PDB file of C-alpha atoms (C1' of nucleotides) in Angstrom:
ATOM      1  CA  UNK A   1       0.242  -0.017  -0.135  1.00 64.00           C
ATOM      2  CA  UNK A   2       3.128   2.048   0.635  1.00 69.00           C
ATOM      3  CA  UNK A   3       4.638   0.252  -2.691  1.00 78.00           C
ATOM      4  CA  UNK A   4       1.731   1.025  -4.391  1.00 85.00           C
ATOM      5  CA  UNK A   5       2.684   4.426  -4.836  1.00 86.00           C
ATOM      6  CA  UNK A   6       6.223   3.799  -5.945  1.00 87.00           C
ATOM      7  CA  UNK A   7       4.665   1.257  -8.481  1.00 94.00           C
ATOM      8  CA  UNK A   8       2.708   3.988  -9.688  1.00 97.00           C
ATOM      9  CA  UNK A   9       5.487   6.258 -10.063  1.00 97.00           C
ATOM     10  CA  UNK A  10       7.318   3.672 -12.091  1.00 98.00           C
ATOM     11  CA  UNK A  11       4.329   2.725 -14.586  1.00 98.00           C
ATOM     12  CA  UNK A  12       3.422   6.183 -14.887  1.00 98.00           C
ATOM     13  CA  UNK A  13       7.283   7.333 -15.638  1.00 98.00           C
ATOM     14  CA  UNK A  14       7.468   4.382 -18.204  1.00 98.00           C
ATOM     15  CA  UNK A  15       4.222   5.434 -19.746  1.00 98.00           C
ATOM     16  CA  UNK A  16       5.596   9.139 -20.079  1.00 98.00           C
ATOM     17  CA  UNK A  17       7.447   8.357 -23.318  1.00 98.00           C
ATOM     18  CA  UNK A  18       6.031   7.738 -26.506  1.00 98.00           C
ATOM     19  CA  UNK A  19       8.565   5.354 -27.674  1.00 98.00           C
ATOM     20  CA  UNK A  20       7.843   2.967 -24.752  1.00 98.00           C
ATOM     21  CA  UNK A  21       4.252   3.385 -25.372  1.00 98.00           C
ATOM     22  CA  UNK A  22       4.277   2.674 -28.896  1.00 98.00           C
ATOM     23  CA  UNK A  23       6.694  -0.741 -27.755  1.00 98.00           C
ATOM     24  CA  UNK A  24       3.531  -1.338 -25.235  1.00 98.00           C
ATOM     25  CA  UNK A  25       0.951  -0.918 -28.201  1.00 97.00           C
ATOM     26  CA  UNK A  26       3.103  -3.318 -30.329  1.00 97.00           C
ATOM     27  CA  UNK A  27       3.373  -5.939 -27.567  1.00 97.00           C
ATOM     28  CA  UNK A  28      -0.429  -5.796 -27.266  1.00 96.00           C
ATOM     29  CA  UNK A  29      -0.485  -7.493 -30.535  1.00 94.00           C
ATOM     30  CA  UNK A  30       1.615 -10.290 -29.235  1.00 95.00           C
ATOM     31  CA  UNK A  31       5.432 -10.976 -28.055  1.00 97.00           C
ATOM     32  CA  UNK A  32       8.234  -9.588 -30.190  1.00 98.00           C
ATOM     33  CA  UNK A  33      12.021  -9.658 -29.881  1.00 98.00           C
ATOM     34  CA  UNK A  34      14.002  -6.689 -29.048  1.00 98.00           C
ATOM     35  CA  UNK A  35      15.319  -6.315 -32.809  1.00 98.00           C
ATOM     36  CA  UNK A  36      11.974  -6.354 -34.348  1.00 98.00           C
ATOM     37  CA  UNK A  37      10.508  -3.739 -31.787  1.00 98.00           C
ATOM     38  CA  UNK A  38      13.545  -1.418 -32.467  1.00 98.00           C
ATOM     39  CA  UNK A  39      13.330  -1.600 -36.573  1.00 98.00           C
ATOM     40  CA  UNK A  40      10.680   1.256 -36.306  1.00 97.00           C
ATOM     41  CA  UNK A  41      12.700   3.407 -34.386  1.00 98.00           C
ATOM     42  CA  UNK A  42      15.483   5.772 -35.716  1.00 96.00           C
ATOM     43  CA  UNK A  43      17.648   5.374 -32.791  1.00 97.00           C
ATOM     44  CA  UNK A  44      20.777   3.116 -31.441  1.00 98.00           C
ATOM     45  CA  UNK A  45      20.389  -0.328 -30.078  1.00 98.00           C
ATOM     46  CA  UNK A  46      21.581   0.409 -26.870  1.00 98.00           C
ATOM     47  CA  UNK A  47      19.306   3.398 -26.624  1.00 98.00           C
ATOM     48  CA  UNK A  48      16.280   1.565 -27.397  1.00 98.00           C
ATOM     49  CA  UNK A  49      17.356  -1.075 -24.712  1.00 98.00           C
ATOM     50  CA  UNK A  50      17.170   1.630 -21.837  1.00 98.00           C
ATOM     51  CA  UNK A  51      13.564   1.769 -22.682  1.00 98.00           C
ATOM     52  CA  UNK A  52      13.181  -2.095 -22.636  1.00 98.00           C
ATOM     53  CA  UNK A  53      14.770  -2.166 -19.396  1.00 98.00           C
ATOM     54  CA  UNK A  54      12.248   0.403 -17.845  1.00 98.00           C
ATOM     55  CA  UNK A  55       9.796  -1.008 -19.382  1.00 98.00           C
ATOM     56  CA  UNK A  56      10.624  -4.323 -17.572  1.00 98.00           C
ATOM     57  CA  UNK A  57      11.498  -2.509 -14.337  1.00 97.00           C
ATOM     58  CA  UNK A  58       8.144  -1.195 -14.067  1.00 98.00           C
ATOM     59  CA  UNK A  59       6.959  -4.496 -14.534  1.00 98.00           C
ATOM     60  CA  UNK A  60       4.899  -3.466 -17.613  1.00 98.00           C
ATOM     61  CA  UNK A  61       6.666  -6.104 -19.985  1.00 98.00           C
ATOM     62  CA  UNK A  62       8.653  -9.256 -19.227  1.00 98.00           C
ATOM     63  CA  UNK A  63      11.638 -10.594 -21.507  1.00 98.00           C
ATOM     64  CA  UNK A  64      13.405 -13.622 -21.767  1.00 97.00           C
ATOM     65  CA  UNK A  65      16.260 -14.715 -23.628  1.00 97.00           C
ATOM     66  CA  UNK A  66      16.387 -18.056 -25.846  1.00 97.00           C
ATOM     67  CA  UNK A  67      19.907 -18.237 -27.709  1.00 96.00           C
ATOM     68  CA  UNK A  68      20.792 -14.861 -28.841  1.00 97.00           C
ATOM     69  CA  UNK A  69      17.315 -13.795 -29.136  1.00 98.00           C
ATOM     70  CA  UNK A  70      15.496 -11.882 -26.367  1.00 98.00           C
ATOM     71  CA  UNK A  71      11.553 -12.263 -26.620  1.00 98.00           C
ATOM     72  CA  UNK A  72       9.345  -9.513 -24.987  1.00 98.00           C
ATOM     73  CA  UNK A  73       5.835  -9.896 -23.539  1.00 97.00           C
ATOM     74  CA  UNK A  74       3.126  -7.501 -22.373  1.00 97.00           C
ATOM     75  CA  UNK A  75       1.758  -7.870 -18.571  1.00 96.00           C
ATOM     76  CA  UNK A  76      -1.187  -6.569 -19.174  1.00 94.00           C
ATOM     77  CA  UNK A  77      -2.146  -6.824 -15.304  1.00 94.00           C
ATOM     78  CA  UNK A  78       0.107  -3.791 -14.996  1.00 95.00           C
ATOM     79  CA  UNK A  79      -1.954  -1.740 -16.664  1.00 95.00           C
ATOM     80  CA  UNK A  80      -4.980  -2.628 -14.207  1.00 94.00           C
ATOM     81  CA  UNK A  81      -2.873  -0.498 -11.804  1.00 95.00           C
ATOM     82  CA  UNK A  82      -3.428   2.483 -14.024  1.00 96.00           C
ATOM     83  CA  UNK A  83      -6.856   1.662 -14.368  1.00 95.00           C
ATOM     84  CA  UNK A  84      -7.173   1.265 -10.534  1.00 95.00           C
ATOM     85  CA  UNK A  85      -5.712   4.632  -9.915  1.00 96.00           C
ATOM     86  CA  UNK A  86      -8.344   6.087 -12.544  1.00 95.00           C
ATOM     87  CA  UNK A  87     -11.257   4.214 -10.515  1.00 94.00           C
ATOM     88  CA  UNK A  88      -9.773   5.670  -7.557  1.00 94.00           C
ATOM     89  CA  UNK A  89     -10.113   9.197  -8.669  1.00 94.00           C
ATOM     90  CA  UNK A  90     -13.348   8.734 -10.220  1.00 92.00           C
ATOM     91  CA  UNK A  91     -14.725   7.707  -6.872  1.00 92.00           C
ATOM     92  CA  UNK A  92     -13.136  10.612  -4.996  1.00 89.00           C
ATOM     93  CA  UNK A  93     -14.816  13.428  -7.262  1.00 84.00           C
ATOM     94  CA  UNK A  94     -18.065  11.438  -7.479  1.00 83.00           C
ATOM     95  CA  UNK A  95     -18.077  11.372  -3.547  1.00 77.00           C
ATOM     96  CA  UNK A  96     -17.919   7.599  -3.050  1.00 58.00           C
ATOM     97  CA  UNK A  97     -14.637   7.907  -1.089  1.00 55.00           C
ATOM     98  CA  UNK A  98     -15.332   4.562   0.723  1.00 49.00           C
ATOM     99  CA  UNK A  99     -14.153   1.259  -1.167  1.00 46.00           C
ATOM    100  CA  UNK A 100     -11.014   3.185  -2.283  1.00 44.00           C
ATOM    101  CA  UNK A 101      -9.115  -0.209  -0.705  1.00 44.00           C
ATOM    102  CA  UNK A 102     -10.494  -2.621  -3.454  1.00 44.00           C
ATOM    103  CA  UNK A 103      -9.443  -0.759  -6.198  1.00 41.00           C
ATOM    104  CA  UNK A 104      -5.768   0.016  -4.447  1.00 42.00           C
ATOM    105  CA  UNK A 105      -4.792  -3.373  -3.273  1.00 41.00           C
ATOM    106  CA  UNK A 106      -6.601  -5.798  -5.518  1.00 40.00           C
ATOM    107  CA  UNK A 107      -5.874  -6.671  -9.281  1.00 39.00           C
ATOM    108  CA  UNK A 108      -9.043  -5.573 -10.910  1.00 35.00           C
ATOM    109  CA  UNK A 109     -10.997  -8.319 -12.002  1.00 36.00           C
ATOM    110  CA  UNK A 110     -12.403  -8.414 -15.764  1.00 36.00           C
ATOM    111  CA  UNK A 111     -15.214  -5.792 -15.359  1.00 31.00           C
ATOM    112  CA  UNK A 112     -17.675  -7.414 -18.067  1.00 27.00           C
TER     113      UNK A 112
ATOM    114  CA  UNK B   1      -3.032  13.321 -33.418  1.00 65.00           C
ATOM    115  CA  UNK B   2       0.543  14.080 -33.371  1.00 69.00           C
ATOM    116  CA  UNK B   3      -0.001  16.338 -30.249  1.00 79.00           C
ATOM    117  CA  UNK B   4      -1.810  13.708 -28.675  1.00 85.00           C
ATOM    118  CA  UNK B   5       1.200  12.023 -28.089  1.00 86.00           C
ATOM    119  CA  UNK B   6       3.059  14.862 -26.527  1.00 88.00           C
ATOM    120  CA  UNK B   7      -0.101  15.496 -24.669  1.00 94.00           C
ATOM    121  CA  UNK B   8       0.278  11.768 -22.978  1.00 97.00           C
ATOM    122  CA  UNK B   9       3.801  12.649 -22.604  1.00 97.00           C
ATOM    123  CA  UNK B  10       2.990  15.397 -20.445  1.00 98.00           C
ATOM    124  CA  UNK B  11       0.219  13.816 -18.796  1.00 98.00           C
ATOM    125  CA  UNK B  12       1.782  10.665 -17.922  1.00 98.00           C
ATOM    126  CA  UNK B  13       4.916  12.540 -16.504  1.00 98.00           C
ATOM    127  CA  UNK B  14       2.720  14.705 -14.202  1.00 98.00           C
ATOM    128  CA  UNK B  15       1.151  11.647 -12.674  1.00 98.00           C
ATOM    129  CA  UNK B  16       4.524  10.055 -12.360  1.00 98.00           C
ATOM    130  CA  UNK B  17       5.281  11.473  -8.863  1.00 98.00           C
ATOM    131  CA  UNK B  18       3.439  11.113  -5.903  1.00 98.00           C
ATOM    132  CA  UNK B  19       3.042  14.494  -4.585  1.00 98.00           C
ATOM    133  CA  UNK B  20       1.408  15.278  -7.790  1.00 98.00           C
ATOM    134  CA  UNK B  21      -1.056  12.332  -7.744  1.00 98.00           C
ATOM    135  CA  UNK B  22      -1.898  13.193  -4.442  1.00 98.00           C
ATOM    136  CA  UNK B  23      -2.613  16.954  -5.097  1.00 98.00           C
ATOM    137  CA  UNK B  24      -5.114  15.313  -8.224  1.00 98.00           C
ATOM    138  CA  UNK B  25      -6.745  13.518  -5.228  1.00 97.00           C
ATOM    139  CA  UNK B  26      -6.960  16.154  -2.933  1.00 97.00           C
ATOM    140  CA  UNK B  27      -8.716  18.497  -5.534  1.00 97.00           C
ATOM    141  CA  UNK B  28     -10.954  15.523  -6.392  1.00 96.00           C
ATOM    142  CA  UNK B  29     -12.565  16.859  -3.383  1.00 94.00           C
ATOM    143  CA  UNK B  30     -12.823  20.368  -4.690  1.00 95.00           C
ATOM    144  CA  UNK B  31     -10.718  23.392  -4.976  1.00 97.00           C
ATOM    145  CA  UNK B  32      -7.986  24.518  -2.732  1.00 98.00           C
ATOM    146  CA  UNK B  33      -5.462  27.323  -2.613  1.00 98.00           C
ATOM    147  CA  UNK B  34      -1.998  26.467  -2.932  1.00 98.00           C
ATOM    148  CA  UNK B  35      -1.320  27.290   0.291  1.00 98.00           C
ATOM    149  CA  UNK B  36      -4.085  24.468   1.539  1.00 98.00           C
ATOM    150  CA  UNK B  37      -2.565  21.993  -0.675  1.00 98.00           C
ATOM    151  CA  UNK B  38       1.033  22.841  -0.105  1.00 98.00           C
ATOM    152  CA  UNK B  39       0.241  21.782   3.970  1.00 98.00           C
ATOM    153  CA  UNK B  40       0.845  18.143   4.005  1.00 97.00           C
ATOM    154  CA  UNK B  41       3.890  18.062   2.367  1.00 97.00           C
ATOM    155  CA  UNK B  42       7.484  18.570   4.070  1.00 96.00           C
ATOM    156  CA  UNK B  43       8.911  20.726   1.262  1.00 97.00           C
ATOM    157  CA  UNK B  44       9.399  24.548   0.676  1.00 98.00           C
ATOM    158  CA  UNK B  45       6.900  26.686  -1.039  1.00 98.00           C
ATOM    159  CA  UNK B  46       8.970  27.249  -4.505  1.00 98.00           C
ATOM    160  CA  UNK B  47       9.808  23.515  -4.753  1.00 98.00           C
ATOM    161  CA  UNK B  48       5.906  22.553  -4.405  1.00 98.00           C
ATOM    162  CA  UNK B  49       4.907  25.295  -6.425  1.00 98.00           C
ATOM    163  CA  UNK B  50       6.752  23.487  -9.391  1.00 98.00           C
ATOM    164  CA  UNK B  51       4.625  20.614  -9.357  1.00 98.00           C
ATOM    165  CA  UNK B  52       1.696  22.805  -9.375  1.00 98.00           C
ATOM    166  CA  UNK B  53       3.234  24.634 -12.456  1.00 98.00           C
ATOM    167  CA  UNK B  54       3.769  21.073 -13.943  1.00 98.00           C
ATOM    168  CA  UNK B  55       0.123  19.631 -13.339  1.00 98.00           C
ATOM    169  CA  UNK B  56      -1.227  22.988 -14.721  1.00 98.00           C
ATOM    170  CA  UNK B  57       1.354  22.514 -17.892  1.00 97.00           C
ATOM    171  CA  UNK B  58      -0.054  18.983 -18.503  1.00 98.00           C
ATOM    172  CA  UNK B  59      -3.650  20.461 -18.281  1.00 98.00           C
ATOM    173  CA  UNK B  60      -4.545  18.170 -15.051  1.00 98.00           C
ATOM    174  CA  UNK B  61      -5.706  21.280 -13.089  1.00 98.00           C
ATOM    175  CA  UNK B  62      -6.262  25.046 -13.827  1.00 98.00           C
ATOM    176  CA  UNK B  63      -5.519  28.013 -11.245  1.00 98.00           C
ATOM    177  CA  UNK B  64      -6.615  31.295 -10.947  1.00 97.00           C
ATOM    178  CA  UNK B  65      -5.354  33.998  -8.496  1.00 97.00           C
ATOM    179  CA  UNK B  66      -7.763  36.420  -6.422  1.00 97.00           C
ATOM    180  CA  UNK B  67      -5.970  38.656  -4.087  1.00 96.00           C
ATOM    181  CA  UNK B  68      -2.775  36.973  -3.065  1.00 97.00           C
ATOM    182  CA  UNK B  69      -4.201  33.607  -3.056  1.00 98.00           C
ATOM    183  CA  UNK B  70      -4.207  31.490  -6.057  1.00 98.00           C
ATOM    184  CA  UNK B  71      -7.036  28.603  -6.329  1.00 98.00           C
ATOM    185  CA  UNK B  72      -6.774  25.243  -8.035  1.00 98.00           C
ATOM    186  CA  UNK B  73      -8.942  23.567  -9.591  1.00 97.00           C
ATOM    187  CA  UNK B  74      -8.801  19.884 -10.823  1.00 97.00           C
ATOM    188  CA  UNK B  75      -9.649  19.334 -14.875  1.00 96.00           C
ATOM    189  CA  UNK B  76     -11.095  15.916 -14.998  1.00 94.00           C
ATOM    190  CA  UNK B  77     -11.333  15.810 -18.785  1.00 94.00           C
ATOM    191  CA  UNK B  78      -7.924  15.433 -18.836  1.00 95.00           C
ATOM    192  CA  UNK B  79      -7.867  12.305 -17.120  1.00 95.00           C
ATOM    193  CA  UNK B  80     -10.097  11.065 -19.556  1.00 94.00           C
ATOM    194  CA  UNK B  81      -6.846  10.842 -21.984  1.00 95.00           C
ATOM    195  CA  UNK B  82      -5.214   8.350 -19.933  1.00 96.00           C
ATOM    196  CA  UNK B  83      -8.338   6.412 -19.884  1.00 95.00           C
ATOM    197  CA  UNK B  84      -8.517   6.477 -23.512  1.00 95.00           C
ATOM    198  CA  UNK B  85      -5.097   5.272 -23.966  1.00 96.00           C
ATOM    199  CA  UNK B  86      -6.089   2.298 -21.636  1.00 95.00           C
ATOM    200  CA  UNK B  87      -9.022   1.437 -23.801  1.00 94.00           C
ATOM    201  CA  UNK B  88      -6.662   1.586 -26.842  1.00 94.00           C
ATOM    202  CA  UNK B  89      -4.450  -0.496 -25.567  1.00 94.00           C
ATOM    203  CA  UNK B  90      -7.285  -2.905 -24.571  1.00 92.00           C
ATOM    204  CA  UNK B  91      -8.477  -2.698 -27.888  1.00 92.00           C
ATOM    205  CA  UNK B  92      -5.349  -3.770 -29.482  1.00 89.00           C
ATOM    206  CA  UNK B  93      -4.790  -6.736 -27.201  1.00 84.00           C
ATOM    207  CA  UNK B  94      -8.384  -7.868 -27.462  1.00 83.00           C
ATOM    208  CA  UNK B  95      -8.077  -8.063 -31.195  1.00 77.00           C
ATOM    209  CA  UNK B  96     -10.271  -4.703 -31.967  1.00 58.00           C
ATOM    210  CA  UNK B  97      -7.554  -2.879 -34.153  1.00 55.00           C
ATOM    211  CA  UNK B  98     -10.331  -1.046 -35.738  1.00 50.00           C
ATOM    212  CA  UNK B  99     -12.210   2.285 -34.511  1.00 46.00           C
ATOM    213  CA  UNK B 100      -8.857   3.451 -32.844  1.00 43.00           C
ATOM    214  CA  UNK B 101      -9.376   6.633 -33.974  1.00 44.00           C
ATOM    215  CA  UNK B 102     -12.199   7.423 -31.838  1.00 44.00           C
ATOM    216  CA  UNK B 103     -10.394   6.445 -28.813  1.00 41.00           C
ATOM    217  CA  UNK B 104      -7.840   8.560 -29.614  1.00 41.00           C
ATOM    218  CA  UNK B 105      -9.219  11.609 -30.761  1.00 41.00           C
ATOM    219  CA  UNK B 106     -12.663  12.236 -29.295  1.00 40.00           C
ATOM    220  CA  UNK B 107     -13.312  12.658 -25.615  1.00 39.00           C
ATOM    221  CA  UNK B 108     -14.371   9.569 -24.111  1.00 35.00           C
ATOM    222  CA  UNK B 109     -18.010   9.953 -23.437  1.00 36.00           C
ATOM    223  CA  UNK B 110     -19.603   8.736 -19.984  1.00 37.00           C
ATOM    224  CA  UNK B 111     -19.037   5.040 -20.411  1.00 31.00           C
ATOM    225  CA  UNK B 112     -22.374   3.956 -18.161  1.00 27.00           C
TER     226      UNK B 112
ATOM    227  C1'  DT C   1       1.995  52.645   7.046  1.00 87.00           C
ATOM    228  C1'  DT C   2       3.358  48.569   9.124  1.00 87.00           C
ATOM    229  C1'  DG C   3       3.587  43.767   9.235  1.00 87.00           C
ATOM    230  C1'  DA C   4       1.855  39.573   8.349  1.00 87.00           C
ATOM    231  C1'  DT C   5       0.529  36.441   4.625  1.00 87.00           C
ATOM    232  C1'  DA C   6       0.467  33.971   0.527  1.00 87.00           C
ATOM    233  C1'  DC C   7       2.625  33.402  -3.088  1.00 87.00           C
ATOM    234  C1'  DT C   8       6.861  34.333  -7.001  1.00 87.00           C
ATOM    235  C1'  DG C   9      11.316  34.803  -9.040  1.00 87.00           C
ATOM    236  C1'  DT C  10      15.981  33.490  -9.261  1.00 87.00           C
ATOM    237  C1'  DT C  11      19.722  30.670  -8.695  1.00 87.00           C
ATOM    238  C1'  DC C  12      22.125  26.388  -7.246  1.00 87.00           C
ATOM    239  C1'  DC C  13      22.597  21.374  -6.561  1.00 87.00           C
ATOM    240  C1'  DA C  14      22.741  16.559  -7.077  1.00 87.00           C
ATOM    241  C1'  DT C  15      20.488  12.823  -9.770  1.00 87.00           C
ATOM    242  C1'  DA C  16      17.914  10.687 -13.748  1.00 87.00           C
ATOM    243  C1'  DA C  17      16.667  10.844 -18.426  1.00 87.00           C
ATOM    244  C1'  DG C  18      17.476  10.002 -23.038  1.00 87.00           C
ATOM    245  C1'  DG C  19      20.590  10.086 -26.629  1.00 87.00           C
ATOM    246  C1'  DC C  20      25.143   8.635 -28.647  1.00 87.00           C
ATOM    247  C1'  DT C  21      29.569   5.703 -29.985  1.00 87.00           C
ATOM    248  C1'  DA C  22      32.705   1.939 -29.503  1.00 87.00           C
ATOM    249  C1'  DA C  23      33.835  -2.253 -27.726  1.00 87.00           C
ATOM    250  C1'  DG C  24      32.539  -6.975 -26.093  1.00 87.00           C
ATOM    251  C1'  DT C  25      30.144 -11.767 -25.590  1.00 87.00           C
ATOM    252  C1'  DA C  26      27.216 -14.995 -27.161  1.00 87.00           C
ATOM    253  C1'  DT C  27      24.663 -17.746 -31.054  1.00 87.00           C
ATOM    254  C1'  DC C  28      23.732 -19.328 -35.220  1.00 87.00           C
ATOM    255  C1'  DA C  29      25.304 -20.396 -40.351  1.00 87.00           C
ATOM    256  C1'  DT C  30      28.491 -21.719 -43.240  1.00 87.00           C
TER     257       DT C  30
ATOM    258  C1'  DA D   1      36.608 -21.720 -37.691  1.00 87.00           C
ATOM    259  C1'  DT D   2      34.968 -17.581 -39.501  1.00 87.00           C
ATOM    260  C1'  DG D   3      31.512 -14.467 -40.011  1.00 87.00           C
ATOM    261  C1'  DA D   4      27.585 -12.431 -39.337  1.00 87.00           C
ATOM    262  C1'  DT D   5      23.500 -11.762 -35.801  1.00 87.00           C
ATOM    263  C1'  DA D   6      21.670 -10.016 -31.632  1.00 87.00           C
ATOM    264  C1'  DC D   7      22.192  -8.332 -28.285  1.00 87.00           C
ATOM    265  C1'  DT D   8      25.108  -6.199 -24.069  1.00 87.00           C
ATOM    266  C1'  DT D   9      28.362  -3.088 -21.480  1.00 87.00           C
ATOM    267  C1'  DA D  10      30.488   1.146 -20.651  1.00 87.00           C
ATOM    268  C1'  DG D  11      31.589   5.621 -20.939  1.00 87.00           C
ATOM    269  C1'  DC D  12      30.200  10.330 -22.215  1.00 87.00           C
ATOM    270  C1'  DC D  13      27.274  14.465 -23.116  1.00 87.00           C
ATOM    271  C1'  DT D  14      23.024  17.295 -22.560  1.00 87.00           C
ATOM    272  C1'  DT D  15      18.664  18.631 -20.624  1.00 87.00           C
ATOM    273  C1'  DA D  16      15.152  17.454 -17.164  1.00 87.00           C
ATOM    274  C1'  DT D  17      13.687  16.647 -12.101  1.00 87.00           C
ATOM    275  C1'  DG D  18      13.083  17.369  -7.489  1.00 87.00           C
ATOM    276  C1'  DG D  19      14.902  19.583  -4.127  1.00 87.00           C
ATOM    277  C1'  DA D  20      16.944  23.584  -1.545  1.00 87.00           C
ATOM    278  C1'  DA D  21      17.598  28.817  -0.013  1.00 87.00           C
ATOM    279  C1'  DC D  22      16.865  33.591  -0.160  1.00 87.00           C
ATOM    280  C1'  DA D  23      15.071  37.737  -1.911  1.00 87.00           C
ATOM    281  C1'  DG D  24      11.070  40.285  -3.731  1.00 87.00           C
ATOM    282  C1'  DT D  25       6.067  41.376  -4.727  1.00 87.00           C
ATOM    283  C1'  DA D  26       1.427  41.851  -3.736  1.00 87.00           C
ATOM    284  C1'  DT D  27      -2.271  41.703  -0.641  1.00 87.00           C
ATOM    285  C1'  DC D  28      -4.989  42.173   3.589  1.00 87.00           C
ATOM    286  C1'  DA D  29      -5.367  43.327   8.505  1.00 87.00           C
ATOM    287  C1'  DA D  30      -4.671  46.563  12.105  1.00 87.00           C
TER     288       DA D  30
END
DNA sequence: TTGATACTGTTCCATAAGGCTAAGTATCAT
DNA sequence: ATGATACTTAGCCTTATGGAACAGTATCAA
C-alpha cells in the first residue's frame, strides 16, 4: 500500500515516453524480439534497450532470452494498476470515497 | 493526433510523482489554494509550486489568482486522455484494432 | 503605514533521463 | 573456424527533475 505508490511512479514514468508507449502498443499484438521492436525507431540499439529495461523495471513487460534473441511479452495486469488509480480518482470526485481499498490493493477483475 | 502523443507525455509525466498524484486526489474533493495543497508536504513552497506548474502545464489542473491566493481546480477531462489510451491498449490486445481513431481523437463519453 | 500572509522569481545543486559511440559477448550459419 | 547476428556493457554528453535557500512582490489586517 506504500509500495503501491512507488509502483505507480514507475508505471506512469515508463508510460511518459512515446517510444515506450509504442512498444507497449506493439506488444499488445503479441510477443516480439528486441530487434523487431527496435526496427521502427531511428535510434541506436543501446538507447532502445534502455526503454526496454525501463518497461521491464516497471513490470509492464516481461522478457526472456533464447539463444541470442530476447523476446518481450506484455504484462497486461500492470496496466490494471493505472486503471485502478483512475477508478480511485473517479470515486473521489464522485464522492464515493469508501471502497477505495478495493481499487488500490487488489487486481481489478475483468469488469464485464 | 500528433499532439495527442505529446499531451500524453506530459500527462503521464505529471502523474509519475506521488506528490502530484496526491494533489490530483485532493483536488478531486474540491478546489483548494496553493497553501492548503502544500500544507501536508514537508517541502519548501517554491519546490511545491513546481509541481503545481507541472500539473497545470499538463492541463490536469487549472489555477487562478484572487488577491494573494491562487486557487487550483482539477480538470477531470484530462484524465479521460489516460482512460482513452488504456481503452486503446485493451482494444489492441483484444484484437479490435479498428475504431482506434475514436479513442484517440475524441473525448470519451461517460461509459455507463 | 506597518506587519504578516501568500505566493513568486532566481539561482543553485545532485541525480536521473534519453541519446550517442565504441567495444564486447554469445549464438547461429556455413 | 569464420563471419554475421543479436544483443550487452561501458562511457560520455546534454537536458530535465525534484529539491533547497533566499530575496522580492502584492495583498490584507490592524
